[in-house]
PDB file of C-alpha atoms in Angstrom:
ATOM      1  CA  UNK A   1      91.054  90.046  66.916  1.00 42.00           C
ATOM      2  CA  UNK A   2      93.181  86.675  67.482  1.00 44.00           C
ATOM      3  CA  UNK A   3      91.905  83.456  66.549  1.00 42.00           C
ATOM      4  CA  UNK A   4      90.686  81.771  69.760  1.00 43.00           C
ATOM      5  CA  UNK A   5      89.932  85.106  71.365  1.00 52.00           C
ATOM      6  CA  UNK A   6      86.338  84.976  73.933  1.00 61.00           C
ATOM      7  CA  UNK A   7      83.255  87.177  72.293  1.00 81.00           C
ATOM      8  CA  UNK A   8      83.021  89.883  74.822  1.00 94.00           C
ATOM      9  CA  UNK A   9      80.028  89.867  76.772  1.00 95.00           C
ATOM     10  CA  UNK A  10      80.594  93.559  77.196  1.00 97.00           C
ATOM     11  CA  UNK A  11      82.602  96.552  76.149  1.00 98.00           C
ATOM     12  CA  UNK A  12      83.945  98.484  78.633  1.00 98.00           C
ATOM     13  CA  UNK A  13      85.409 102.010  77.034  1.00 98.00           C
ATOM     14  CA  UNK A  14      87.986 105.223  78.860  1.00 98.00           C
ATOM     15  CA  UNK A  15      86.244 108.554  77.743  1.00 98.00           C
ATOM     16  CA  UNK A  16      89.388 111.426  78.658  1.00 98.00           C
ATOM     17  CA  UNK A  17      91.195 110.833  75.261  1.00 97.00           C
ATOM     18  CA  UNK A  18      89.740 107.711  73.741  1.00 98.00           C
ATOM     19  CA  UNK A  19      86.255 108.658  73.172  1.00 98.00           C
ATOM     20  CA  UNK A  20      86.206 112.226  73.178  1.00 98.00           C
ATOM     21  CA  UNK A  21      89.092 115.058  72.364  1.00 98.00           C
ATOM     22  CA  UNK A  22      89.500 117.098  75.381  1.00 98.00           C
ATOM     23  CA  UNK A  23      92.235 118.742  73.838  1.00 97.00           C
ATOM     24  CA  UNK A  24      90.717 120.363  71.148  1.00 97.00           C
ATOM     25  CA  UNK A  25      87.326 121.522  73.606  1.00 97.00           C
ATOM     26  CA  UNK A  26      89.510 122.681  76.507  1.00 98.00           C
ATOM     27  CA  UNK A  27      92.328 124.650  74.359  1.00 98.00           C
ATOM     28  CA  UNK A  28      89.661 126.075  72.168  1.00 98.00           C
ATOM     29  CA  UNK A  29      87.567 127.327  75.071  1.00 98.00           C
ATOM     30  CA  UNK A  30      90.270 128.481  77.261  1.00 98.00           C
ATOM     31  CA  UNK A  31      91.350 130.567  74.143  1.00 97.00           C
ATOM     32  CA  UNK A  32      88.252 131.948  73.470  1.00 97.00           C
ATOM     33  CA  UNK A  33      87.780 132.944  76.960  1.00 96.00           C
ATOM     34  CA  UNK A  34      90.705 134.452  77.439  1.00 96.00           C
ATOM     35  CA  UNK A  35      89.903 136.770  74.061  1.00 95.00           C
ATOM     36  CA  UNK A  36      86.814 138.109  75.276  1.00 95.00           C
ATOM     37  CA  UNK A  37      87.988 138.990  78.714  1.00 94.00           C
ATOM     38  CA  UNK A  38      90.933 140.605  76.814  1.00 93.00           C
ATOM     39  CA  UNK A  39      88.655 142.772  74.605  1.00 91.00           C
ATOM     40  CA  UNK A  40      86.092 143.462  77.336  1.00 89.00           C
ATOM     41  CA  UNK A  41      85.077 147.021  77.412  1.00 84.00           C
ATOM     42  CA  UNK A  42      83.993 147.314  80.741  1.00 81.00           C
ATOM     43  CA  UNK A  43      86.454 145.360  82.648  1.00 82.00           C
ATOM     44  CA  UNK A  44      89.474 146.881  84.095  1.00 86.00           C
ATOM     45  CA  UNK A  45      92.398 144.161  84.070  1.00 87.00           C
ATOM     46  CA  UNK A  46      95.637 144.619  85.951  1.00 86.00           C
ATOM     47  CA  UNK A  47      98.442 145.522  82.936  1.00 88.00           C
ATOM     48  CA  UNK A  48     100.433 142.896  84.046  1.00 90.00           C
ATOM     49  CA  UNK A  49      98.008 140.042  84.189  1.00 90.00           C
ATOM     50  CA  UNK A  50      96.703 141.818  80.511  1.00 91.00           C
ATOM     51  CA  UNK A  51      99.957 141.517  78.896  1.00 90.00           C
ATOM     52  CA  UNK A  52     100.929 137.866  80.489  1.00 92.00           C
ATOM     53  CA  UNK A  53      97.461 136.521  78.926  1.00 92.00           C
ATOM     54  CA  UNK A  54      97.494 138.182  75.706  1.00 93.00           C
ATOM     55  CA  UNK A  55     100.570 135.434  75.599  1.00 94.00           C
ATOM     56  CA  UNK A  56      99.909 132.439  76.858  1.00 96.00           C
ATOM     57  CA  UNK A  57      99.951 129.551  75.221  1.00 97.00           C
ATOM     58  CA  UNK A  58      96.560 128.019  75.752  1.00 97.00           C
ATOM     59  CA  UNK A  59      97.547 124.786  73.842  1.00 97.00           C
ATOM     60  CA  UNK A  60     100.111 124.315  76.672  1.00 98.00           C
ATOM     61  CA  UNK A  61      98.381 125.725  79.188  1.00 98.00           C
ATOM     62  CA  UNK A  62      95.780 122.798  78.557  1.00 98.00           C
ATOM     63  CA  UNK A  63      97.809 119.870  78.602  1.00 97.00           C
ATOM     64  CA  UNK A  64      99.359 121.054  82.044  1.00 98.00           C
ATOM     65  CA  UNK A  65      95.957 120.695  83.207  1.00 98.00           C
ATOM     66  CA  UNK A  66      95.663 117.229  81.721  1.00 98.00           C
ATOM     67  CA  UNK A  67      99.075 116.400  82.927  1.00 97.00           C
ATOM     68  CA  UNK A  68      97.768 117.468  86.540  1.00 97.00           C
ATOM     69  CA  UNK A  69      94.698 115.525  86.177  1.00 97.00           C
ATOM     70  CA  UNK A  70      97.251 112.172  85.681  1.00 95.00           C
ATOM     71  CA  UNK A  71      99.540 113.089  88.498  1.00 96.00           C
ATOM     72  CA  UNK A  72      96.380 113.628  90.538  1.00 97.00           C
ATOM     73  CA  UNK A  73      94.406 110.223  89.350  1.00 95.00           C
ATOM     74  CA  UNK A  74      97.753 107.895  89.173  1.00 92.00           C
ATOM     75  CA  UNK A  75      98.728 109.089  93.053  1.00 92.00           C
ATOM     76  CA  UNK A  76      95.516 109.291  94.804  1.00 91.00           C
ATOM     77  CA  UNK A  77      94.692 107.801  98.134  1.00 80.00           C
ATOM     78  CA  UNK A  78      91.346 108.405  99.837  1.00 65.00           C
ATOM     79  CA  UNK A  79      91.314 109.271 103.083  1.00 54.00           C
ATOM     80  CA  UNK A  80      88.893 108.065 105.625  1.00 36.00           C
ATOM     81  CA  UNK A  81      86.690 110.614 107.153  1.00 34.00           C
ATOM     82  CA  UNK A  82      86.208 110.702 111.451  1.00 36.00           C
ATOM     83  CA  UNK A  83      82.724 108.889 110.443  1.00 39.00           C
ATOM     84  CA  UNK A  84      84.536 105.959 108.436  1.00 44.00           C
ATOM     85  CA  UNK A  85      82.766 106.450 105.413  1.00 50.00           C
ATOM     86  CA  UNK A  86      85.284 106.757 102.222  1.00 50.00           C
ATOM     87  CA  UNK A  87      82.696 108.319 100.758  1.00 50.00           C
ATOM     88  CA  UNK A  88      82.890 111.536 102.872  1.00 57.00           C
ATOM     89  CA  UNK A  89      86.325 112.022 102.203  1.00 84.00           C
ATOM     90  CA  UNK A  90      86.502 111.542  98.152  1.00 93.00           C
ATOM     91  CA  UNK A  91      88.073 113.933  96.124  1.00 96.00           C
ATOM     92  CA  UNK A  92      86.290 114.330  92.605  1.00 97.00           C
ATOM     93  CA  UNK A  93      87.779 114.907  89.153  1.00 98.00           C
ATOM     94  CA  UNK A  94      85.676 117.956  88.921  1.00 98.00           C
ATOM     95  CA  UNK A  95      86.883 119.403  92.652  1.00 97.00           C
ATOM     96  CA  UNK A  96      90.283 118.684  91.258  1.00 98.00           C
ATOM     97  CA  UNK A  97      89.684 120.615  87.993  1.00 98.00           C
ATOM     98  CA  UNK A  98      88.787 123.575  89.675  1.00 98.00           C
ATOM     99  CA  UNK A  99      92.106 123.615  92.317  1.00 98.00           C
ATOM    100  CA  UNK A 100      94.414 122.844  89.403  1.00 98.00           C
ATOM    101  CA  UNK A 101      92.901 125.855  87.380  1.00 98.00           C
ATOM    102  CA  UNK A 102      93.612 127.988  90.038  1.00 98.00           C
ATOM    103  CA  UNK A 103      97.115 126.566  90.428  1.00 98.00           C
ATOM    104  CA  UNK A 104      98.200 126.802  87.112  1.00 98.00           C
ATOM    105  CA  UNK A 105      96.352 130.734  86.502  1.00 97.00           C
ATOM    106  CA  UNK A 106      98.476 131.625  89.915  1.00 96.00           C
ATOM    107  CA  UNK A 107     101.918 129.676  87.892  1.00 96.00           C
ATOM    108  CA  UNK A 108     101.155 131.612  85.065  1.00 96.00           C
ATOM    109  CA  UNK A 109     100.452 135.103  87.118  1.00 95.00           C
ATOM    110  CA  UNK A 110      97.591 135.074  85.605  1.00 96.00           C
ATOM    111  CA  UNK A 111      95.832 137.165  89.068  1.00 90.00           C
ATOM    112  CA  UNK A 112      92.284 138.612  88.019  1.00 92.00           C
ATOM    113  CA  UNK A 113      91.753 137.178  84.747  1.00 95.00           C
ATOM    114  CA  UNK A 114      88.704 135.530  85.984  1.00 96.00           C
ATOM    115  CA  UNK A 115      86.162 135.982  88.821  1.00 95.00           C
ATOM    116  CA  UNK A 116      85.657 133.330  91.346  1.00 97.00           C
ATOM    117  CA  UNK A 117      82.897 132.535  89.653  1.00 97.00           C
ATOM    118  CA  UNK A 118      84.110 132.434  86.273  1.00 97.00           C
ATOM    119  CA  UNK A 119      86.841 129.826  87.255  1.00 98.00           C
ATOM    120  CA  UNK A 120      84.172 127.466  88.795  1.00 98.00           C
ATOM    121  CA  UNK A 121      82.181 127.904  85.340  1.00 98.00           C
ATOM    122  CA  UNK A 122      85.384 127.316  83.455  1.00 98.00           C
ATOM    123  CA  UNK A 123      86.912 124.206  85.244  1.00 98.00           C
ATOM    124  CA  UNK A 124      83.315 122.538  84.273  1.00 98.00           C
ATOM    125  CA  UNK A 125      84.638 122.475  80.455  1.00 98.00           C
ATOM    126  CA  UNK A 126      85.779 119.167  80.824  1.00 98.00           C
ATOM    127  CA  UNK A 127      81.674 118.084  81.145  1.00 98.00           C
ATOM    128  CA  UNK A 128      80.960 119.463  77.369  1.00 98.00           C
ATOM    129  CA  UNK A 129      83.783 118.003  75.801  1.00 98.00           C
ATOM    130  CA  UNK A 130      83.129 116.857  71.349  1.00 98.00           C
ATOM    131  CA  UNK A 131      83.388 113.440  70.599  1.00 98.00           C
ATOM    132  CA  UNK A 132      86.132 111.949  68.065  1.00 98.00           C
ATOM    133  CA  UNK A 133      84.035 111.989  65.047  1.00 97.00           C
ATOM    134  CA  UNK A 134      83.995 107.803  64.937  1.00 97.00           C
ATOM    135  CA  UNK A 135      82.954 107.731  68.206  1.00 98.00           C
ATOM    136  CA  UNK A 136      78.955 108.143  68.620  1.00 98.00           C
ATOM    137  CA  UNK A 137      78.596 105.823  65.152  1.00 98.00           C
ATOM    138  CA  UNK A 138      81.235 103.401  66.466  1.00 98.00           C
ATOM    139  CA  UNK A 139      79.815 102.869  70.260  1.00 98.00           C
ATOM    140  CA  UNK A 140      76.293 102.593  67.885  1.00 98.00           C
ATOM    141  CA  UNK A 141      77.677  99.455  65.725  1.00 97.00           C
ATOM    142  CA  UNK A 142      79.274  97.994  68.657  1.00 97.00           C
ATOM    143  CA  UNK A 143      75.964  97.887  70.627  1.00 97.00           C
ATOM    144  CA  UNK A 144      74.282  96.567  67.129  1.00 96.00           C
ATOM    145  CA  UNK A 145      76.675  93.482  67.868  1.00 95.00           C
ATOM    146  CA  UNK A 146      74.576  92.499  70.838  1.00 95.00           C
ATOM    147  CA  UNK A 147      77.582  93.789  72.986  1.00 97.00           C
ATOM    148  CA  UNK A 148      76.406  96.161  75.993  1.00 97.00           C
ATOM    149  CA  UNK A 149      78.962  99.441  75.925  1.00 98.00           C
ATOM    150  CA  UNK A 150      79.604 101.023  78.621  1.00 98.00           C
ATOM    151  CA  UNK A 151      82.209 103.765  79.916  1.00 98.00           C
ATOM    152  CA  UNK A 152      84.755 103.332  82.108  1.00 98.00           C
ATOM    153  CA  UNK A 153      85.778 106.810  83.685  1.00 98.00           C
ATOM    154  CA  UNK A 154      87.937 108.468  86.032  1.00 98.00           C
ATOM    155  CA  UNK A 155      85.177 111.264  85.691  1.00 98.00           C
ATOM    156  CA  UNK A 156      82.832 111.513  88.169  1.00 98.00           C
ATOM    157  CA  UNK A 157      79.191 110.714  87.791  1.00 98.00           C
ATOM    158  CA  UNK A 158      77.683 114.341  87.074  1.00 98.00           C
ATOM    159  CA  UNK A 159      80.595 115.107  84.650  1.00 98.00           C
ATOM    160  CA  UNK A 160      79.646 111.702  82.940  1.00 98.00           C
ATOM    161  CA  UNK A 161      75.840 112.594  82.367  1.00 98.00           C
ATOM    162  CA  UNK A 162      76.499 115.822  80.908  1.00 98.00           C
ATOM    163  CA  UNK A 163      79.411 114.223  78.436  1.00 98.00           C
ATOM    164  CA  UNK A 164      77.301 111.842  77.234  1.00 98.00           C
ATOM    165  CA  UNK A 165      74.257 113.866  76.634  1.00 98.00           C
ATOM    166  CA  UNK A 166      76.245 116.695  75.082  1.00 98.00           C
ATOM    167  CA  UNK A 167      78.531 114.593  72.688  1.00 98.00           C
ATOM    168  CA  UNK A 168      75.305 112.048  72.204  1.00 98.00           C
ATOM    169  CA  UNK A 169      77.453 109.480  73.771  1.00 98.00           C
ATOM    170  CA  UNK A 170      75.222 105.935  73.475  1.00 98.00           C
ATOM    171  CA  UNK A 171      76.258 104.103  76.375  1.00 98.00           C
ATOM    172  CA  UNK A 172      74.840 101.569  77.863  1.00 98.00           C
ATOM    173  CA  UNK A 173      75.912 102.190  81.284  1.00 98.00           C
ATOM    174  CA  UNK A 174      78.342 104.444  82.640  1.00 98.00           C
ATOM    175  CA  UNK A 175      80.657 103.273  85.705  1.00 98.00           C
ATOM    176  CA  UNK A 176      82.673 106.437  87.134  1.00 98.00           C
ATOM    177  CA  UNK A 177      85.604 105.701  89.560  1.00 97.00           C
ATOM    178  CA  UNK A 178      83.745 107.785  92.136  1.00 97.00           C
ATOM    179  CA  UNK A 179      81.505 104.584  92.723  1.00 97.00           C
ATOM    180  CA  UNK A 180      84.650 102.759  93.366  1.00 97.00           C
ATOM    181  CA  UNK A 181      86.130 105.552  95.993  1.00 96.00           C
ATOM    182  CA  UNK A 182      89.096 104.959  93.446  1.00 97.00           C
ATOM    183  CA  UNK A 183      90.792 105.672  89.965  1.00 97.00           C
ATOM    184  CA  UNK A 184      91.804 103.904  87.353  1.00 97.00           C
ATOM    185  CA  UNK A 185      94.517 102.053  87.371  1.00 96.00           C
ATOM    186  CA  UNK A 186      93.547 100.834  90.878  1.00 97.00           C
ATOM    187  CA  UNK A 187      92.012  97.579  90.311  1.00 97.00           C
ATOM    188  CA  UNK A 188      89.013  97.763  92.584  1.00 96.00           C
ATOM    189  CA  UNK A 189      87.673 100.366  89.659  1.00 98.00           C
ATOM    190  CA  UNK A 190      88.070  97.286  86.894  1.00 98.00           C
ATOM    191  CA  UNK A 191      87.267  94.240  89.380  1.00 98.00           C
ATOM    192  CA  UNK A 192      84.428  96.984  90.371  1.00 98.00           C
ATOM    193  CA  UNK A 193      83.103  97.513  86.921  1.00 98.00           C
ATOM    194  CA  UNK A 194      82.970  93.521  86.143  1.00 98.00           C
ATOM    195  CA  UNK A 195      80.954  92.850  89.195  1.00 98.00           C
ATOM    196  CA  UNK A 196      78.578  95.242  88.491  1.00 98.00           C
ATOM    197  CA  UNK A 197      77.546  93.548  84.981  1.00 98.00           C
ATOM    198  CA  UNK A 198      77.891  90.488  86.828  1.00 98.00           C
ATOM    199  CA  UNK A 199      80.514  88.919  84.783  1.00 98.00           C
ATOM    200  CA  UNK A 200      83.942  87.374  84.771  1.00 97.00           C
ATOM    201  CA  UNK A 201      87.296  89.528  84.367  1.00 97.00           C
ATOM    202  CA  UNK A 202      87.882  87.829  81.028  1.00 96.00           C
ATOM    203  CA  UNK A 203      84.094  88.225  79.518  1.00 96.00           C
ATOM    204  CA  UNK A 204      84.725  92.099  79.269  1.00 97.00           C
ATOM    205  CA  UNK A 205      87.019  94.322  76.973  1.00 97.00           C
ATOM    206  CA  UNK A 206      88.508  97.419  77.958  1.00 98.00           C
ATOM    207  CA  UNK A 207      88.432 100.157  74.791  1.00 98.00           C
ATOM    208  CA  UNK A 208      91.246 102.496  75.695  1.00 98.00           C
ATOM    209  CA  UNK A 209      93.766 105.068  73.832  1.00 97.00           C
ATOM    210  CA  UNK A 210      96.213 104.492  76.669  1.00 97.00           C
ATOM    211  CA  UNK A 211      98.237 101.607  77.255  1.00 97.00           C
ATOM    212  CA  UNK A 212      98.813 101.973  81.010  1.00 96.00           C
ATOM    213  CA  UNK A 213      94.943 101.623  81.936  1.00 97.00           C
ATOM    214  CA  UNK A 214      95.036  97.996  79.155  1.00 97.00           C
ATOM    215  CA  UNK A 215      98.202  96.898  81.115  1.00 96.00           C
ATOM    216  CA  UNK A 216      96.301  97.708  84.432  1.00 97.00           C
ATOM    217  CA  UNK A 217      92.982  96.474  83.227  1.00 98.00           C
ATOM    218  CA  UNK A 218      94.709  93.208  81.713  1.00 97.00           C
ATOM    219  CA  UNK A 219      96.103  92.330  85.383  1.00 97.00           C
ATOM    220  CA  UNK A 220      93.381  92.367  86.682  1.00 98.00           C
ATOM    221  CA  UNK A 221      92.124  89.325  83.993  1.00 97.00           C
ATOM    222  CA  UNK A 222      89.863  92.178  81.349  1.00 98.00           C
ATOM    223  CA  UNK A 223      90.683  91.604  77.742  1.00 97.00           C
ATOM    224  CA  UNK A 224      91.976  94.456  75.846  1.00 97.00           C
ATOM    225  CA  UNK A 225      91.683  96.863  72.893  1.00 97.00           C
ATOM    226  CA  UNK A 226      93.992  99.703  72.167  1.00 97.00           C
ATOM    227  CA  UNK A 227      92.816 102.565  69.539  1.00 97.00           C
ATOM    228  CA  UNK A 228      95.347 105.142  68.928  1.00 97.00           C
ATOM    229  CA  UNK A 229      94.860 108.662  68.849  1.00 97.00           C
ATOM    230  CA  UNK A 230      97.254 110.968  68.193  1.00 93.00           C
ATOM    231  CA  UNK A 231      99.454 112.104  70.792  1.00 91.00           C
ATOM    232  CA  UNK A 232      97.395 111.042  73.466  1.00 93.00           C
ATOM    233  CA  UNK A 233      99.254 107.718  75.298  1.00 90.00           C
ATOM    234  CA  UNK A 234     101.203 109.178  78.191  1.00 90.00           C
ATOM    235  CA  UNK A 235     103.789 106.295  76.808  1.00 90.00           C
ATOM    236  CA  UNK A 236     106.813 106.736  75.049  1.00 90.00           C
ATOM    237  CA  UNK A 237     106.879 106.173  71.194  1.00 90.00           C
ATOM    238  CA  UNK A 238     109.644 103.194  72.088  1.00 93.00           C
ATOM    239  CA  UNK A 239     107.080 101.466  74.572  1.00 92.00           C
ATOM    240  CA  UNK A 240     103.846 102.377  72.531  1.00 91.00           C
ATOM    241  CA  UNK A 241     106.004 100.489  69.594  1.00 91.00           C
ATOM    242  CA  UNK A 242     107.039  97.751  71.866  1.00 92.00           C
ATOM    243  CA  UNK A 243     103.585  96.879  72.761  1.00 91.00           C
ATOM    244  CA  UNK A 244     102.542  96.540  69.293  1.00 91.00           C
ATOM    245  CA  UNK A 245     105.262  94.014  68.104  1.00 93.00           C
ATOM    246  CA  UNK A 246     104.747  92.093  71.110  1.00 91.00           C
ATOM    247  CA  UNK A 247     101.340  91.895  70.461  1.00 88.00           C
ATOM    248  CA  UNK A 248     100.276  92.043  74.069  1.00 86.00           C
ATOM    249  CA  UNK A 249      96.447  93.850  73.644  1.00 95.00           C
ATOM    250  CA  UNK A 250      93.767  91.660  71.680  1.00 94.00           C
ATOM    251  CA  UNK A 251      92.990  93.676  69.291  1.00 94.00           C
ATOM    252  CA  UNK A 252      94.989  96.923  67.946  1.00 95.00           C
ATOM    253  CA  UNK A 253      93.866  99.938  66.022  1.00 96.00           C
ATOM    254  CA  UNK A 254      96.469 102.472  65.054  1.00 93.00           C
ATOM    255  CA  UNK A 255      95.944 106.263  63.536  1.00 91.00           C
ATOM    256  CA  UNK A 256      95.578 104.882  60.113  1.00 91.00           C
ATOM    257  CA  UNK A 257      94.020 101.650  60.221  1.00 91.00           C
ATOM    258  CA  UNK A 258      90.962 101.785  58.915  1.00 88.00           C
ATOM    259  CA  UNK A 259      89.158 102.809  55.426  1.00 88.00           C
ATOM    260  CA  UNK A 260      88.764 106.862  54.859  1.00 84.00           C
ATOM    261  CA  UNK A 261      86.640 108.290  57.723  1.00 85.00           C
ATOM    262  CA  UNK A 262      85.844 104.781  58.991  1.00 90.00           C
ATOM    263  CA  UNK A 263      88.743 104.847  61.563  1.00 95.00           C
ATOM    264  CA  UNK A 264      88.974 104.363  65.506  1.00 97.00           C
ATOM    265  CA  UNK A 265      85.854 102.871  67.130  1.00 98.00           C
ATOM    266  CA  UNK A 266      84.375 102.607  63.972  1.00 97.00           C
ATOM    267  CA  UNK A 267      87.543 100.397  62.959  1.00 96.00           C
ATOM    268  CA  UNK A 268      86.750  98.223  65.882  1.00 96.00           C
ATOM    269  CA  UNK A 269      83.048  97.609  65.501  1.00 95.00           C
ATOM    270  CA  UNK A 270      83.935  96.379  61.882  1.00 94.00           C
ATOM    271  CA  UNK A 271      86.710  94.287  63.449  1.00 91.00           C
ATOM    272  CA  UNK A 272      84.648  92.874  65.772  1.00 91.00           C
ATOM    273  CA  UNK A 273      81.572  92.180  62.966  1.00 89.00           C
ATOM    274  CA  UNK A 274      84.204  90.738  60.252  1.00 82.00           C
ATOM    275  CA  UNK A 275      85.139  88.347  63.507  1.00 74.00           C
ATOM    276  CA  UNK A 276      81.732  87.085  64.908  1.00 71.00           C
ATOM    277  CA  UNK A 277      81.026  86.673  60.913  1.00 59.00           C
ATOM    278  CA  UNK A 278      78.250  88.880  61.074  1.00 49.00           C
ATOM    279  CA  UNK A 279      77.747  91.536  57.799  1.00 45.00           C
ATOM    280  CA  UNK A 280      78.274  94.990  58.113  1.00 41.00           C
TER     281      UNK A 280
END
């Protein structure tokens, strides 16, 4: 961290990507899915919809849904119900899972694969994702610091819980856009955030693997920290490189920065121990 740089009074963190590998969960589980229904016994598939998903890529397949759940967060407007209440009218990450899945099985004429049921059940993967394996010991020695960590999501609440139970996520409060009736990189989800913990813009850090949520959450006055993890920044190798010699996050953690498994979050806690002078 720069010389001169304000102790954060709190750590805010993204989750989709930065704290946890959806990537890994969701391809692996769509796969494995998609293999048992295959070698089912008992149930009768159309051939057509057999032989398309004995062929799918499921790797691909998952980062369309990803890439739907951007186009969906970066573009979304609420709209106000008859009664006034944004509340009412407030379209969740999880409702949007679950119309997305059945968007992309209909692209893929993928008709019958899965019940009604079984798609509901499915779009609820991205609640169980696995952390990145700095992550659990990393938010640990960050909150050893004295500094509260807490996630900043797009998810809403419910998925949150079960994340951070499942992947034994230590947070010390989770904020989900759905309290802000927006997403991230809407500022009233930052500016929301800071006012909860009852602090100014520039007493909390935003932990993030993607560089448009720091440039959003720096506008809005948060200091920032960008960890890298591989092939997740929606930003172009030129611009991810750009950022870096320009220098314009606080504190910067690339793929191999660290020592042997002691990388990512675990790379910033040490950062942030070797700067407050504090031992390890």
């Amino acid at each position: 961290m720069a010389s001169g740089i304000i102790q954060p009074k709190a750590v805010l963190c993204d989750v989709f990507g930065t704290v946890v590998n959806w990537r890994l969960t969701v391809t692996e589980s769509l796969r494995s899915r998609a293999a048992s229904t295959l070698s089912s016994p008992t149930l009768s598939l159309p051939s057509a919809t057999r032989l398309q998903a004995s062929t799918v890529d499921w790797s691909a397949f998952a980062q369309k849904w990803r890439d739907s759940y951007w186009k969906f967060t970066q573009n979304y407007t609420a709209s106000t119900s008859s009664s006034g209440d944004d509340s009412q009218s407030f379209k969740t990450v999880d409702q949007h899972h679950h119309d997305s899945l059945i968007s992309l099985l209909d692209e893929h004429q993928l008709h019958g694969l899965w019940s009604e049921d079984e798609i509901k059940e499915i779009s609820l993967i991205w609640h169980f994702l696995i952390a990145w394996p700095d992550s659990t010991s990393g938010l640990e020695r960050i909150k050893k610091l004295g500094i509260p960590t807490c996630a900043l999501s797009n998810g809403n609440n419910s998925l949150l819980a079960d994340m951070a139970a499942f992947a034994h996520l230590p947070w010390s409060r989770i904020f989900s856009s759905e309290q802000f009736g927006a997403y991230k990189p809407a500022p009233q989800v930052y500016n929301g955030a800071v006012k909860e913990l009852g602090l100014e813009p520039g007493e909390c850090t935003l932990i993030a693997a993607h560089l448009a949520d720091l440039k959003a959450a720096r506008e809005c006055g948060l200091r920032t920290i960008y960890v890298e993890r591989e092939n997740e920044d929606t930003w172009s190798k030129e611009d991810v490189e750009k950022a870096r010699v320009e220098g314009w996050t606080d504190l910067w953690v690339g793929l191999d920065d660290g020592d042997g498994d002691e990388k990512g979050l675990l790379e910033v806690a040490r950062r942030l121990t070797e700067w407050q002078g504090k031992p390890s």
